[in-house]
Structure formats: C-alpha cells, structure tokens
Amino acid sequence: MKIPFVDNWRKKHEPVLAVATAVPDGGGAGSAGTGGGDGLAELLSECELLRSQAAAAGIELDDSVRSLEKLDQLVPRWREDPEVLPWLGNDAGLYLGTVLVRHVPGAAWVIRPDGQPVVLLESGREIEVVEAGQEWAESGAPELSQFYAEAAES
C-alpha cells in the first residue's frame, strides 16, 4: 500500500530504515535512527480522520494504550461509507503503530522498500499495523487493544 505523504517525504530525505521513539519517564518523545526520525514518527502519528471520528465520539486519542481500548468501543458508523472505510483503517493502523512505538521498548517504525510502514519489535518481528487497522475497521477484529497486547508480549 502506497502512502503519498511518506513517498513525498522519502523523496526529500535520505532513506530512513528505522525510527524509534521512546517516552522516557513520561516525558516527550525522543528518537533514535537516521534522517529525521521525529518528523517521520510525527507524520505517521497524525491519523487525522481517526482522531476526528474519535473526538466526535468524545474520545481523546492521547497515544496511550487505554485510548486503544476506547477506540475498540466506538460504534463503527464508518462501515456504512465505503470511501471512508479504507482511510479510517489506514489511520487506525498507523495509530496502533504509534502506540506500539511509544510504549514497547525497542519498537521502531520501518518503511519497507514498497513504502509500507511497519513496526519492528526488538525481537525482530515485523508488525503490519496498517493491515491490522484495516481488519479492525472492516470487522472490529482483532480489537486494537488485543492486537497491542499480543504484539507487546513478543
């Protein structure tokens, strides 16, 4: 799956193989990696459509694990709109990845050669978060919080 803003960003910068963000002592996000990782992590965490849907339902997406549980409780009205569904699924996957990278030690964003962002865990396992977000948007399963819990264990 191609994501235009990532493709445009990659044209302007050297290739980024991994971006890790951490929240030390509850503080702001830091980064490790090459080529402006904070910018890439920030782009991937925007998820404007998902954030607006959540805000309309009174849910604040604060990049916490608890916010994934709240998203799982949303009434899936987006399933009625075939144009919104894939965008919302993409945003849900990127948000899931953002929470993983911010809260799982050693987790990092990796952009594959095909442009697909995935989360690489310290164990070497690649998490296809966009695919998980699409499945969640389409059917509600797996729940984002459940997916996070399983990924965080590995």
Short mmCIF file of C-alpha atoms in Angstrom, two decimals:
data_model
loop_
_atom_site.label_atom_id
_atom_site.label_comp_id
_atom_site.label_asym_id
_atom_site.label_seq_id
_atom_site.Cartn_x
_atom_site.Cartn_y
_atom_site.Cartn_z
CA MET A 1 0.00 0.00 0.00
CA LYS A 2 1.44 3.34 -1.02
CA ILE A 3 1.05 6.29 1.31
CA PRO A 4 1.57 9.54 -0.62
CA PHE A 5 2.92 11.68 2.22
CA VAL A 6 5.53 9.03 3.05
CA ASP A 7 6.54 8.78 -0.61
CA ASN A 8 6.88 12.56 -0.82
CA TRP A 9 8.88 12.68 2.40
CA ARG A 10 11.21 9.94 1.16
CA LYS A 11 11.96 11.93 -2.00
CA LYS A 12 13.18 14.85 0.13
CA HIS A 13 15.29 12.89 2.63
CA GLU A 14 17.78 10.10 2.74
CA PRO A 15 16.10 6.70 3.21
CA VAL A 16 15.06 6.03 6.79
CA LEU A 17 15.41 2.41 7.74
CA ALA A 18 14.14 2.64 11.31
CA VAL A 19 12.73 5.22 13.64
CA ALA A 20 12.39 4.58 17.34
CA THR A 21 10.59 6.86 19.70
CA ALA A 22 10.53 6.49 23.44
CA VAL A 23 8.79 8.27 26.23
CA PRO A 24 11.41 8.44 28.99
CA ASP A 25 9.95 9.00 32.45
CA GLY A 26 6.62 10.08 30.96
CA GLY A 27 8.30 12.94 29.11
CA GLY A 28 8.19 13.91 25.47
CA ALA A 29 9.02 11.61 22.61
CA GLY A 30 12.68 11.20 21.73
CA SER A 31 14.05 9.37 18.75
CA ALA A 32 16.86 7.26 17.55
CA GLY A 33 17.65 6.33 13.99
CA THR A 34 18.75 8.18 10.92
CA GLY A 35 17.45 11.02 8.83
CA GLY A 36 14.98 12.97 10.97
CA GLY A 37 13.08 10.20 12.70
CA ASP A 38 10.99 12.61 14.76
CA GLY A 39 9.47 14.00 11.57
CA LEU A 40 8.54 10.60 10.21
CA ALA A 41 7.12 9.41 13.54
CA GLU A 42 5.13 12.65 13.75
CA LEU A 43 3.73 12.19 10.23
CA LEU A 44 2.75 8.61 10.93
CA SER A 45 1.02 9.60 14.18
CA GLU A 46 -1.23 12.30 12.69
CA CYS A 47 -4.19 10.00 11.80
CA GLU A 48 -6.49 12.98 11.22
CA LEU A 49 -9.58 11.04 10.16
CA LEU A 50 -9.40 8.64 13.09
CA ARG A 51 -8.74 11.49 15.53
CA SER A 52 -11.75 13.46 14.23
CA GLN A 53 -14.02 10.39 14.44
CA ALA A 54 -12.83 9.71 17.97
CA ALA A 55 -13.23 13.36 19.01
CA ALA A 56 -16.80 13.38 17.67
CA ALA A 57 -17.46 10.40 19.97
CA GLY A 58 -15.85 12.19 22.93
CA ILE A 59 -12.65 10.12 22.89
CA GLU A 60 -9.27 11.80 23.21
CA LEU A 61 -6.51 9.95 21.40
CA ASP A 62 -3.51 10.63 23.63
CA ASP A 63 -1.32 7.85 22.20
CA SER A 64 -1.93 5.72 25.29
CA VAL A 65 -2.74 2.03 25.48
CA ARG A 66 -6.02 2.99 27.20
CA SER A 67 -7.04 5.00 24.13
CA LEU A 68 -6.88 1.79 22.05
CA GLU A 69 -9.45 0.26 24.41
CA LYS A 70 -11.68 3.31 23.95
CA LEU A 71 -11.39 3.05 20.15
CA ASP A 72 -12.49 -0.58 20.35
CA GLN A 73 -15.74 0.66 21.91
CA LEU A 74 -16.61 3.08 19.09
CA VAL A 75 -19.81 2.41 17.17
CA PRO A 76 -18.48 1.56 13.68
CA ARG A 77 -20.59 4.01 11.63
CA TRP A 78 -17.73 4.29 9.10
CA ARG A 79 -18.58 0.83 7.77
CA GLU A 80 -21.57 2.40 6.01
CA ASP A 81 -19.25 4.55 3.87
CA PRO A 82 -17.04 2.53 1.50
CA GLU A 83 -14.93 5.61 0.74
CA VAL A 84 -14.13 6.33 4.41
CA LEU A 85 -13.50 2.71 5.44
CA PRO A 86 -10.03 2.21 3.90
CA TRP A 87 -8.80 5.63 5.08
CA LEU A 88 -10.04 5.06 8.59
CA GLY A 89 -8.48 1.58 8.61
CA ASN A 90 -5.17 3.06 7.49
CA ASP A 91 -5.33 5.68 10.24
CA ALA A 92 -6.25 3.04 12.84
CA GLY A 93 -3.19 1.01 11.83
CA LEU A 94 -0.89 4.00 11.99
CA TYR A 95 -2.31 4.94 15.38
CA LEU A 96 -1.80 1.38 16.63
CA GLY A 97 1.80 1.58 15.39
CA THR A 98 2.28 4.92 17.11
CA VAL A 99 1.14 3.47 20.44
CA LEU A 100 3.40 0.42 19.97
CA VAL A 101 6.47 2.54 19.15
CA ARG A 102 5.86 4.89 22.06
CA HIS A 103 5.23 2.22 24.70
CA VAL A 104 7.02 -1.00 23.73
CA PRO A 105 10.75 -0.84 24.47
CA GLY A 106 12.83 -1.25 21.32
CA ALA A 107 9.87 -0.90 18.91
CA ALA A 108 10.61 1.19 15.81
CA TRP A 109 8.96 2.32 12.61
CA VAL A 110 10.41 0.75 9.49
CA ILE A 111 9.48 1.79 5.97
CA ARG A 112 9.71 -1.15 3.59
CA PRO A 113 11.02 -0.66 0.06
CA ASP A 114 7.39 -0.83 -1.16
CA GLY A 115 6.59 2.21 1.03
CA GLN A 116 4.60 0.26 3.61
CA PRO A 117 5.22 1.40 7.22
CA VAL A 118 5.53 -1.45 9.72
CA VAL A 119 6.63 -1.65 13.33
CA LEU A 120 9.77 -3.64 14.01
CA LEU A 121 9.98 -5.09 17.50
CA GLU A 122 13.23 -5.67 19.36
CA SER A 123 12.71 -9.42 18.83
CA GLY A 124 12.94 -8.86 15.06
CA ARG A 125 9.22 -9.44 14.47
CA GLU A 126 7.58 -7.08 11.97
CA ILE A 127 4.08 -5.92 12.85
CA GLU A 128 1.90 -5.00 9.88
CA VAL A 129 -0.09 -2.37 11.70
CA VAL A 130 -1.87 -0.94 8.65
CA GLU A 131 -3.20 -4.39 7.80
CA ALA A 132 -4.39 -4.81 11.41
CA GLY A 133 -6.06 -1.39 11.26
CA GLN A 134 -7.85 -2.31 8.04
CA GLU A 135 -9.16 -5.54 9.59
CA TRP A 136 -10.31 -3.63 12.68
CA ALA A 137 -12.12 -1.01 10.59
CA GLU A 138 -13.82 -3.66 8.45
CA SER A 139 -14.84 -6.17 11.12
CA GLY A 140 -13.79 -4.98 14.56
CA ALA A 141 -11.48 -7.94 14.99
CA PRO A 142 -8.87 -8.17 16.18
CA GLU A 143 -9.53 -5.39 18.64
CA LEU A 144 -6.75 -2.81 18.60
CA SER A 145 -6.10 -3.22 22.33
CA GLN A 146 -5.90 -7.01 21.96
CA PHE A 147 -3.55 -6.69 18.99
CA TYR A 148 -1.37 -4.31 21.01
CA ALA A 149 -1.25 -6.70 23.97
CA GLU A 150 -0.22 -9.64 21.77
CA ALA A 151 2.43 -7.61 19.93
CA ALA A 152 3.83 -6.14 23.16
CA GLU A 153 4.37 -9.65 24.55
CA SER A 154 6.68 -10.71 21.70
#
